[in-house]
């Protein structure tokens, strides 16, 4: 199972080659990720309330086919279980049946001073398990 | 007299018509404004240190000629004196002798809670007068 | 009558003051405008097919209240009839009953070489009248 | 040897955590890459003149330390030689002696219809060798 969010390509996201500029996929990943996370109390604002931040430490994306102005795209999100206090999200950007891009972000957990945590605090852990469950993990 | 800052048009700022997307001029105005303001202790971080914010309440821009990828443009900044606790910046975006765009932003002053101030506090006033002087006002 | 489109504030649209950076409203205006225009064959790609461009020549925005991460905002769009070959769109950005911002863009019509047209060509005129009618004008 | 370009962090690039939003590094990579490439006739516009495009097919970035508003950062660029008709750029974003981020982009070459080329055409090859030489490769 995966979580899906739908976006319509905006005019200003398209570059002079008439395709979406590659950097905008990073924003799309985030839109989908935060939409999923917010259902489980894990979006940036909700994390802050429980004293946590989850900065991106690793980002990757493979671009397969270009998206164009007005396209309706779906960002499909899956997660990986990690041994350590990390979150890994995998993204597939689709237009109908076509895969446009595949990517991944890795997040660490820190306290509000930015100190990295080696264990996921209980409340975050509880919310994370609910998010995993929603993804059938 | 006016303050000038120079920018080179970035690839991702250009839209599918091969010209700079109009919204990016708003960022250019800000780059120039903050560069000028930072010389007088008036950029956003420096204002915060003295308990102030200066949000934009009014923005306008007239677009005359398009800028293109790789163009070197100059943002020329002038200010207006105001009766009230407002700051008004006027911008002219030039490419050599050509005027590409002309715009303006109006800023109010607030405390860190966002409450509008009706008078400019003394320290901000002192810095502002130095900025005005640098512009020959 | 007016046309409305709904947006959710994205994390990367929020600045270090925890409010939407003012330049992003320009993109929101465009999202709403193009969504409306596309219903009548008047979005940038559809205009190009009939040999036209409609660049922004004038932009203005008054900012009343800040939008924040996760806010659901509505961009309400109205138009003005013009004597000349111009299009004027008026925007109101709302959060529930609150007005966050009010703005306007003026567009001229040009051929694909960028030469300004003094009259709206018949096919564009026909589509425009349908758009006006949808807005009760 | 590597190529270096210098940037100053813009206010709108900073997110609500007071650090540069991770997606903006993708634009910084591109600013540096295009600045280097333009010296050898290999920027997007110059490639187009010789019938080529060089879309990004793979992007990665590791984030080590946050950049903040007003920071002066250096994007250091190196390249890798590839067996096939690909270009690989490696980026290191520095603030003084500190490494803020390390990333990479892989580009294929296509004709103007988007068909992938399996060999680098002679003129592009000639320019590329000059770029490699400038990097001491």
Coordinates of C-alpha atoms in Angstrom, one line a residue:
Chain A
X1 CA 0.0 0.0 0.0
X2 CA 1.1 3.5 -0.6
X3 CA -0.2 7.1 -0.1
X4 CA -1.1 9.2 -3.1
X5 CA -1.5 12.9 -3.6
X6 CA -2.5 14.6 -6.8
X7 CA -1.0 17.8 -8.2
X8 CA -1.6 19.9 -11.3
X9 CA 1.6 21.3 -13.0
X10 CA 1.7 25.1 -12.5
X11 CA 2.8 27.4 -15.3
X12 CA 5.8 28.8 -13.4
X13 CA 7.1 25.3 -12.8
X14 CA 7.8 24.8 -16.5
X15 CA 11.2 25.8 -17.9
X16 CA 12.2 27.1 -21.3
X17 CA 12.2 23.5 -22.6
X18 CA 8.5 23.3 -22.0
X19 CA 8.9 20.7 -19.3
X20 CA 8.8 20.9 -15.5
X21 CA 12.2 22.1 -14.2
X22 CA 13.8 19.2 -12.3
X23 CA 14.1 21.1 -9.0
X24 CA 10.3 21.4 -8.5
X25 CA 10.0 17.6 -8.0
X26 CA 11.7 18.2 -4.6
X27 CA 8.8 20.4 -3.6
X28 CA 6.3 17.9 -4.9
X29 CA 7.9 15.1 -2.8
X30 CA 7.5 17.4 0.2
X31 CA 3.9 18.2 -0.5
X32 CA 3.0 14.5 -0.6
X33 CA 5.2 13.6 2.4
X34 CA 3.7 16.4 4.6
X35 CA 0.2 15.6 3.5
X36 CA 0.7 12.0 4.6
X37 CA 2.6 13.0 7.8
X38 CA 0.0 15.5 8.8
X39 CA -2.6 12.7 9.1
X40 CA -0.5 11.2 11.9
X41 CA 0.7 14.2 13.7
X42 CA 4.1 14.2 12.0
X43 CA 4.2 17.2 9.8
X44 CA 6.9 19.9 10.6
X45 CA 4.6 22.0 12.8
X46 CA 3.2 18.9 14.6
X47 CA 6.7 17.6 15.2
X48 CA 7.8 20.9 16.6
X49 CA 5.0 20.7 19.2
X50 CA 6.6 17.5 20.6
X51 CA 10.1 19.0 20.4
X52 CA 11.3 17.4 17.2
X53 CA 12.6 18.3 13.8
X54 CA 13.1 15.9 10.9
X55 CA 15.5 17.5 8.4
X56 CA 16.3 16.0 5.1
X57 CA 19.9 14.6 5.1
X58 CA 19.8 12.7 1.8
X59 CA 17.8 13.3 -1.4
X60 CA 17.8 11.5 -4.7
X61 CA 15.7 11.5 -7.8
X62 CA 15.8 9.7 -11.2
X63 CA 14.0 11.5 -14.0
X64 CA 12.4 9.2 -16.5
X65 CA 9.9 11.3 -18.5
X66 CA 9.1 15.0 -18.5
X67 CA 6.0 16.5 -17.0
X68 CA 4.4 19.4 -18.9
X69 CA 2.2 22.4 -18.0
X70 CA -1.3 21.4 -17.0
X71 CA -0.5 17.7 -16.5
X72 CA -2.2 16.1 -13.6
X73 CA 0.4 14.1 -11.7
X74 CA 0.2 11.7 -8.8
X75 CA 2.9 11.5 -6.1
X76 CA 2.9 8.0 -4.7
X77 CA 4.6 7.6 -1.4
X78 CA 6.0 4.5 0.4
X79 CA 8.2 4.2 3.4
X80 CA 11.0 1.9 4.5
X81 CA 11.6 0.7 8.1
X82 CA 15.0 1.6 9.4
X83 CA 17.0 0.1 12.2
X84 CA 18.1 3.6 13.4
X85 CA 16.3 6.8 14.2
X86 CA 15.8 7.7 10.5
X87 CA 12.8 8.1 8.2
X88 CA 13.1 7.0 4.6
X89 CA 10.4 8.0 2.1
X90 CA 10.2 6.7 -1.4
X91 CA 8.4 8.7 -4.1
X92 CA 7.0 7.7 -7.5
X93 CA 5.7 10.5 -9.7
X94 CA 3.1 9.2 -12.1
X95 CA 1.0 10.6 -15.0
X96 CA -1.7 8.0 -15.6
X97 CA 0.3 4.7 -16.0
X98 CA 3.6 6.4 -16.8
X99 CA 6.4 6.8 -14.3
X100 CA 7.8 10.3 -14.6
X101 CA 10.3 10.2 -11.7
X102 CA 11.4 8.1 -8.8
X103 CA 13.0 9.5 -5.7
X104 CA 13.8 9.2 -2.1
X105 CA 14.5 11.4 1.0
X106 CA 16.1 10.4 4.2
X107 CA 15.4 12.3 7.4
X108 CA 17.0 12.2 10.8
X109 CA 15.3 13.3 14.0
X110 CA 16.7 16.1 16.1
X111 CA 15.6 18.1 19.1
X112 CA 14.8 21.7 18.6
X113 CA 18.4 22.7 19.1
X114 CA 19.3 20.5 16.1
X115 CA 21.0 17.7 18.1
X116 CA 20.6 14.4 16.4
X117 CA 18.6 11.7 18.3
X118 CA 19.7 8.1 18.3
X119 CA 16.4 6.8 19.3
X120 CA 12.9 7.8 18.3
X121 CA 11.1 9.3 21.3
X122 CA 8.0 7.3 22.4
X123 CA 5.3 9.7 21.2
X124 CA 6.9 10.1 17.8
X125 CA 7.3 6.3 17.7
X126 CA 3.6 5.8 18.4
X127 CA 2.6 8.2 15.6
X128 CA 5.1 6.6 13.2
X129 CA 3.7 3.1 13.8
X130 CA 0.2 4.4 12.9
X131 CA 1.7 5.9 9.7
X132 CA 3.4 2.6 8.9
X133 CA 0.2 0.7 9.5
X134 CA -1.7 3.0 7.1
X135 CA 0.9 2.0 4.5
X136 CA 0.4 -1.7 5.3
X137 CA 3.9 -2.0 6.8
Chain B
X1 CA 21.5 58.8 -5.8
X2 CA 20.4 55.2 -5.7
X3 CA 21.7 51.8 -4.6
X4 CA 22.5 49.2 -7.3
X5 CA 22.9 45.5 -7.1
X6 CA 23.7 43.2 -10.0
X7 CA 22.1 39.8 -10.8
X8 CA 22.6 37.2 -13.5
X9 CA 19.4 35.5 -14.7
X10 CA 19.3 31.9 -13.6
X11 CA 18.0 29.1 -15.9
X12 CA 15.2 28.1 -13.6
X13 CA 13.9 31.7 -13.5
X14 CA 13.0 31.5 -17.2
X15 CA 9.6 30.2 -18.2
X16 CA 8.4 28.4 -21.3
X17 CA 8.2 31.7 -23.3
X18 CA 12.0 32.0 -22.8
X19 CA 11.7 35.0 -20.6
X20 CA 12.0 35.5 -16.9
X21 CA 8.7 34.5 -15.2
X22 CA 7.2 37.8 -13.8
X23 CA 7.0 36.5 -10.2
X24 CA 10.8 36.3 -9.9
X25 CA 11.1 40.1 -10.0
X26 CA 9.7 40.1 -6.5
X27 CA 12.6 38.1 -5.3
X28 CA 15.1 40.4 -7.2
X29 CA 13.6 43.5 -5.5
X30 CA 14.1 41.8 -2.2
X31 CA 17.7 40.8 -2.9
X32 CA 18.5 44.4 -3.7
X33 CA 16.5 45.8 -0.8
X34 CA 18.1 43.5 1.7
X35 CA 21.6 44.1 0.4
X36 CA 21.1 47.8 0.8
X37 CA 19.3 47.4 4.2
X38 CA 22.0 45.1 5.6
X39 CA 24.6 47.9 5.3
X40 CA 22.6 49.9 7.8
X41 CA 21.5 47.2 10.2
X42 CA 18.1 47.0 8.7
X43 CA 17.8 43.6 7.1
X44 CA 15.2 41.1 8.5
X45 CA 17.7 39.5 10.9
X46 CA 19.1 42.8 12.1
X47 CA 15.6 44.3 12.6
X48 CA 14.6 41.2 14.6
X49 CA 17.5 41.8 17.0
X50 CA 16.0 45.2 17.8
X51 CA 12.5 43.8 18.1
X52 CA 11.1 44.8 14.7
X53 CA 9.7 43.3 11.6
X54 CA 9.0 45.1 8.3
X55 CA 6.5 43.1 6.4
X56 CA 5.5 44.1 2.8
X57 CA 2.0 45.4 2.7
X58 CA 1.9 46.7 -0.8
X59 CA 3.7 45.5 -3.9
X60 CA 3.5 46.7 -7.5
X61 CA 5.5 46.2 -10.7
X62 CA 5.2 47.3 -14.3
X63 CA 6.9 45.0 -16.8
X64 CA 8.4 46.8 -19.8
X65 CA 10.8 44.4 -21.5
X66 CA 11.5 40.8 -20.9
X67 CA 14.8 39.6 -19.3
X68 CA 16.3 36.4 -20.7
X69 CA 18.5 33.5 -19.4
X70 CA 22.0 34.7 -18.7
X71 CA 21.2 38.4 -18.9
X72 CA 23.1 40.6 -16.4
X73 CA 20.5 42.9 -14.8
X74 CA 20.9 45.7 -12.4
X75 CA 18.3 46.4 -9.7
X76 CA 18.4 50.1 -8.9
X77 CA 16.8 51.1 -5.6
X78 CA 15.6 54.4 -4.4
X79 CA 13.5 55.3 -1.3
X80 CA 10.7 57.7 -0.5
X81 CA 10.3 59.6 2.8
X82 CA 7.0 58.9 4.5
X83 CA 5.1 60.9 7.1
X84 CA 4.1 57.8 8.9
X85 CA 6.0 54.7 10.1
X86 CA 6.2 53.2 6.7
X87 CA 9.1 52.4 4.3
X88 CA 8.7 52.7 0.6
X89 CA 11.3 51.3 -1.8
X90 CA 11.2 52.0 -5.5
X91 CA 13.0 49.6 -7.9
X92 CA 14.1 49.9 -11.5
X93 CA 15.4 46.7 -13.2
X94 CA 17.8 47.6 -16.0
X95 CA 19.7 45.7 -18.6
X96 CA 22.4 48.1 -19.8
X97 CA 20.4 51.3 -20.7
X98 CA 17.1 49.5 -21.0
X99 CA 14.4 49.6 -18.3
X100 CA 13.0 46.1 -18.0
X101 CA 10.7 46.7 -15.0
X102 CA 9.7 49.3 -12.4
X103 CA 8.2 48.5 -9.1
X104 CA 7.6 49.4 -5.5
X105 CA 7.2 47.8 -2.1
X106 CA 5.7 49.4 1.0
X107 CA 6.6 48.1 4.4
X108 CA 5.1 48.8 7.8
X109 CA 7.0 48.3 11.0
X110 CA 5.7 45.9 13.6
X111 CA 6.9 44.5 16.9
X112 CA 7.8 40.8 17.0
X113 CA 4.2 39.9 17.8
X114 CA 3.1 41.6 14.6
X115 CA 1.5 44.7 16.2
X116 CA 1.8 47.7 13.9
X117 CA 3.9 50.6 15.2
X118 CA 2.7 54.1 14.5
X119 CA 6.2 55.6 15.2
X120 CA 9.6 54.4 14.1
X121 CA 11.5 53.5 17.3
X122 CA 14.7 55.7 17.9
X123 CA 17.3 53.1 17.0
X124 CA 15.6 52.1 13.8
X125 CA 15.1 55.8 13.0
X126 CA 18.8 56.4 13.5
X127 CA 19.7 53.6 11.1
X128 CA 17.1 54.7 8.6
X129 CA 18.5 58.2 8.5
X130 CA 21.9 56.8 7.6
X131 CA 20.3 54.7 4.8
X132 CA 18.5 57.8 3.6
X133 CA 21.8 59.8 3.7
X134 CA 23.5 57.1 1.6
X135 CA 20.8 57.6 -1.0
X136 CA 21.3 61.4 -0.9
X137 CA 17.9 62.0 0.6
Chain C
X1 CA -20.0 36.2 -9.7
X2 CA -16.4 35.2 -9.4
X3 CA -14.3 32.1 -10.0
X4 CA -12.7 30.4 -7.1
X5 CA -9.8 28.0 -6.7
X6 CA -8.5 26.4 -3.6
X7 CA -4.9 25.9 -2.5
X8 CA -3.1 24.5 0.5
X9 CA 0.0 26.4 1.7
X10 CA 3.1 24.3 1.0
X11 CA 6.0 24.1 3.5
X12 CA 8.5 25.7 1.2
X13 CA 6.3 28.7 0.6
X14 CA 6.7 29.7 4.2
X15 CA 9.6 32.0 5.2
X16 CA 11.6 32.4 8.4
X17 CA 8.8 34.5 9.9
X18 CA 6.5 31.5 9.7
X19 CA 4.3 33.2 7.1
X20 CA 3.9 32.7 3.4
X21 CA 6.7 34.7 1.6
X22 CA 4.9 37.5 -0.2
X23 CA 6.2 36.6 -3.7
X24 CA 4.3 33.3 -3.7
X25 CA 1.0 35.1 -4.0
X26 CA 2.0 35.9 -7.5
X27 CA 2.1 32.2 -8.3
X28 CA -1.2 31.7 -6.6
X29 CA -2.8 34.4 -8.7
X30 CA -1.5 32.7 -11.8
X31 CA -2.7 29.2 -10.7
X32 CA -6.3 30.6 -10.3
X33 CA -6.1 32.7 -13.5
X34 CA -4.9 29.8 -15.6
X35 CA -7.4 27.4 -14.2
X36 CA -10.2 29.8 -15.0
X37 CA -8.7 30.6 -18.5
X38 CA -8.2 27.0 -19.4
X39 CA -12.0 26.4 -19.2
X40 CA -12.4 28.8 -22.1
X41 CA -9.4 28.0 -24.3
X42 CA -7.4 30.9 -22.9
X43 CA -4.5 29.5 -20.9
X44 CA -1.0 30.1 -22.2
X45 CA -0.8 26.9 -24.3
X46 CA -4.2 27.4 -25.7
X47 CA -3.5 31.0 -26.6
X48 CA -0.3 30.0 -28.3
X49 CA -2.3 27.6 -30.6
X50 CA -4.2 30.6 -31.9
X51 CA -1.1 32.7 -32.3
X52 CA -1.3 34.8 -29.1
X53 CA 0.5 35.5 -25.9
X54 CA -0.9 37.5 -22.9
X55 CA 2.1 38.7 -20.9
X56 CA 1.6 40.4 -17.6
X57 CA 2.5 44.1 -17.9
X58 CA 1.2 45.3 -14.5
X59 CA 1.0 43.5 -11.1
X60 CA -0.1 44.8 -7.8
X61 CA -0.9 43.2 -4.4
X62 CA -2.0 44.5 -1.0
X63 CA -1.2 42.1 1.9
X64 CA -3.7 42.2 4.7
X65 CA -3.1 39.2 6.9
X66 CA -0.4 36.4 6.7
X67 CA -1.1 32.9 5.5
X68 CA 0.6 30.1 7.3
X69 CA 1.8 26.6 6.6
X70 CA -1.1 24.2 6.0
X71 CA -3.7 26.9 5.6
X72 CA -6.4 26.2 3.0
X73 CA -6.8 29.4 1.0
X74 CA -9.2 30.4 -1.7
X75 CA -8.2 32.6 -4.6
X76 CA -11.3 34.4 -5.9
X77 CA -11.0 35.9 -9.3
X78 CA -13.0 38.6 -11.0
X79 CA -12.3 40.4 -14.3
X80 CA -12.8 44.0 -15.6
X81 CA -14.0 44.9 -19.0
X82 CA -11.4 47.1 -20.8
X83 CA -11.9 49.5 -23.7
X84 CA -8.6 48.3 -25.3
X85 CA -7.0 45.0 -26.0
X86 CA -6.1 44.3 -22.4
X87 CA -7.2 41.8 -19.8
X88 CA -7.5 42.8 -16.2
X89 CA -7.9 40.1 -13.5
X90 CA -8.6 41.0 -9.8
X91 CA -7.8 38.5 -7.1
X92 CA -8.9 38.1 -3.5
X93 CA -7.1 35.6 -1.4
X94 CA -9.3 34.4 1.4
X95 CA -9.0 32.1 4.4
X96 CA -12.5 31.3 5.4
X97 CA -14.1 34.8 5.8
X98 CA -10.8 36.6 6.2
X99 CA -9.2 38.5 3.3
X100 CA -5.5 37.8 3.3
X101 CA -4.6 39.7 0.1
X102 CA -6.0 41.6 -2.8
X103 CA -4.3 42.0 -6.1
X104 CA -4.5 42.6 -9.8
X105 CA -2.7 41.7 -13.0
X106 CA -3.0 43.4 -16.3
X107 CA -2.2 41.5 -19.5
X108 CA -1.7 42.8 -23.0
X109 CA -2.2 40.6 -26.1
X110 CA 0.7 40.0 -28.5
X111 CA 1.4 37.8 -31.5
X112 CA 4.0 35.1 -31.1
X113 CA 6.7 37.6 -32.1
X114 CA 5.7 39.7 -29.1
X115 CA 4.2 42.5 -31.1
X116 CA 1.4 44.2 -29.2
X117 CA -2.1 43.9 -30.7
X118 CA -4.5 46.8 -30.5
X119 CA -7.6 44.8 -31.1
X120 CA -8.5 41.4 -29.7
X121 CA -8.7 38.9 -32.7
X122 CA -12.2 37.4 -33.3
X123 CA -11.5 33.9 -31.9
X124 CA -9.9 35.2 -28.7
X125 CA -12.8 37.7 -28.4
X126 CA -15.3 34.9 -28.7
X127 CA -13.6 32.8 -26.0
X128 CA -13.2 35.9 -23.8
X129 CA -16.9 36.7 -24.0
X130 CA -17.7 33.2 -22.8
X131 CA -15.3 33.7 -19.9
X132 CA -16.9 37.1 -19.1
X133 CA -20.4 35.4 -19.2
X134 CA -19.2 32.7 -16.8
X135 CA -18.3 35.6 -14.4
X136 CA -21.7 37.2 -14.9
X137 CA -20.3 40.2 -16.7
Chain D
X1 CA 41.1 21.3 -9.9
X2 CA 37.5 22.4 -9.7
X3 CA 35.4 25.4 -10.7
X4 CA 33.9 27.6 -8.0
X5 CA 31.1 30.0 -8.0
X6 CA 29.9 32.2 -5.1
X7 CA 26.3 32.9 -3.9
X8 CA 24.7 34.8 -1.1
X9 CA 21.7 33.2 0.5
X10 CA 18.5 35.1 -0.3
X11 CA 15.8 35.7 2.2
X12 CA 13.2 33.8 0.3
X13 CA 15.4 30.7 0.2
X14 CA 15.2 30.3 4.0
X15 CA 12.4 28.3 5.5
X16 CA 10.5 28.5 8.8
X17 CA 13.4 26.7 10.5
X18 CA 15.7 29.6 9.6
X19 CA 17.8 27.5 7.3
X20 CA 17.9 27.2 3.5
X21 CA 15.1 25.0 2.3
X22 CA 16.8 21.9 0.9
X23 CA 15.3 22.1 -2.6
X24 CA 17.1 25.4 -3.3
X25 CA 20.5 23.6 -3.4
X26 CA 19.3 22.1 -6.7
X27 CA 19.1 25.6 -8.2
X28 CA 22.5 26.5 -6.7
X29 CA 24.0 23.4 -8.4
X30 CA 22.6 24.6 -11.6
X31 CA 23.8 28.1 -11.3
X32 CA 27.4 26.8 -10.8
X33 CA 27.1 24.2 -13.5
X34 CA 25.7 26.6 -16.1
X35 CA 28.3 29.3 -15.2
X36 CA 31.1 26.8 -15.8
X37 CA 29.4 25.3 -19.0
X38 CA 28.8 28.7 -20.5
X39 CA 32.6 29.4 -20.6
X40 CA 32.9 26.4 -23.0
X41 CA 29.8 26.9 -25.1
X42 CA 27.9 24.2 -23.2
X43 CA 25.1 26.1 -21.4
X44 CA 21.5 25.2 -22.3
X45 CA 21.2 28.0 -24.9
X46 CA 24.5 27.3 -26.5
X47 CA 23.8 23.5 -26.6
X48 CA 20.5 24.3 -28.3
X49 CA 22.3 26.2 -31.1
X50 CA 24.2 23.0 -31.9
X51 CA 21.1 20.9 -31.8
X52 CA 21.5 19.4 -28.3
X53 CA 19.8 19.2 -24.9
X54 CA 21.4 17.8 -21.7
X55 CA 18.5 17.0 -19.4
X56 CA 19.1 15.9 -15.8
X57 CA 18.3 12.2 -15.4
X58 CA 19.7 11.7 -11.9
X59 CA 20.1 14.0 -9.0
X60 CA 21.4 13.4 -5.5
X61 CA 22.4 15.5 -2.5
X62 CA 23.6 14.9 1.0
X63 CA 22.9 17.7 3.5
X64 CA 25.6 18.1 6.2
X65 CA 25.1 21.5 7.8
X66 CA 22.4 24.1 7.3
X67 CA 23.0 27.4 5.4
X68 CA 21.4 30.5 6.8
X69 CA 20.1 33.9 5.4
X70 CA 23.0 36.1 4.3
X71 CA 25.6 33.3 4.3
X72 CA 28.1 33.5 1.5
X73 CA 28.5 30.0 0.1
X74 CA 30.7 28.6 -2.6
X75 CA 29.6 25.9 -5.0
X76 CA 32.6 23.9 -6.0
X77 CA 32.2 21.8 -9.2
X78 CA 34.1 18.8 -10.5
X79 CA 33.3 16.4 -13.3
X80 CA 33.7 12.7 -13.9
X81 CA 34.7 11.2 -17.3
X82 CA 32.1 8.7 -18.5
X83 CA 32.4 5.8 -20.9
X84 CA 29.0 6.7 -22.5
X85 CA 27.4 9.9 -23.7
X86 CA 26.6 11.2 -20.2
X87 CA 27.8 14.1 -18.2
X88 CA 28.3 13.8 -14.5
X89 CA 28.9 16.9 -12.3
X90 CA 29.8 16.7 -8.6
X91 CA 29.1 19.6 -6.3
X92 CA 30.3 20.6 -2.9
X93 CA 28.6 23.5 -1.2
X94 CA 31.0 25.2 1.2
X95 CA 30.8 28.0 3.8
X96 CA 34.4 28.9 4.5
X97 CA 36.0 25.6 5.4
X98 CA 32.7 23.9 6.2
X99 CA 31.1 21.5 3.8
X100 CA 27.3 22.2 3.9
X101 CA 26.2 19.7 1.2
X102 CA 27.6 17.4 -1.5
X103 CA 25.6 16.4 -4.5
X104 CA 25.7 15.1 -8.1
X105 CA 23.7 15.4 -11.3
X106 CA 23.9 13.1 -14.3
X107 CA 22.9 14.4 -17.7
X108 CA 22.2 12.6 -21.0
X109 CA 22.5 14.2 -24.3
X110 CA 19.5 14.3 -26.7
X111 CA 18.7 16.0 -30.0
X112 CA 16.1 18.7 -30.0
X113 CA 13.3 16.1 -30.3
X114 CA 14.5 14.5 -27.1
X115 CA 15.9 11.4 -28.7
X116 CA 18.9 10.1 -26.6
X117 CA 22.3 10.1 -28.3
X118 CA 24.6 7.2 -27.7
X119 CA 27.7 9.2 -28.8
X120 CA 28.7 12.7 -28.1
X121 CA 28.7 14.7 -31.4
X122 CA 32.1 16.0 -32.5
X123 CA 31.5 19.7 -31.7
X124 CA 30.1 19.0 -28.3
X125 CA 33.0 16.6 -27.7
X126 CA 35.5 19.3 -28.6
X127 CA 33.9 21.8 -26.2
X128 CA 33.7 19.2 -23.5
X129 CA 37.4 18.3 -23.7
X130 CA 38.2 22.0 -23.2
X131 CA 35.9 22.0 -20.1
X132 CA 37.6 18.9 -18.8
X133 CA 41.0 20.4 -19.5
X134 CA 40.0 23.5 -17.4
X135 CA 39.2 21.2 -14.6
X136 CA 42.6 19.5 -14.9
X137 CA 41.1 16.2 -16.1

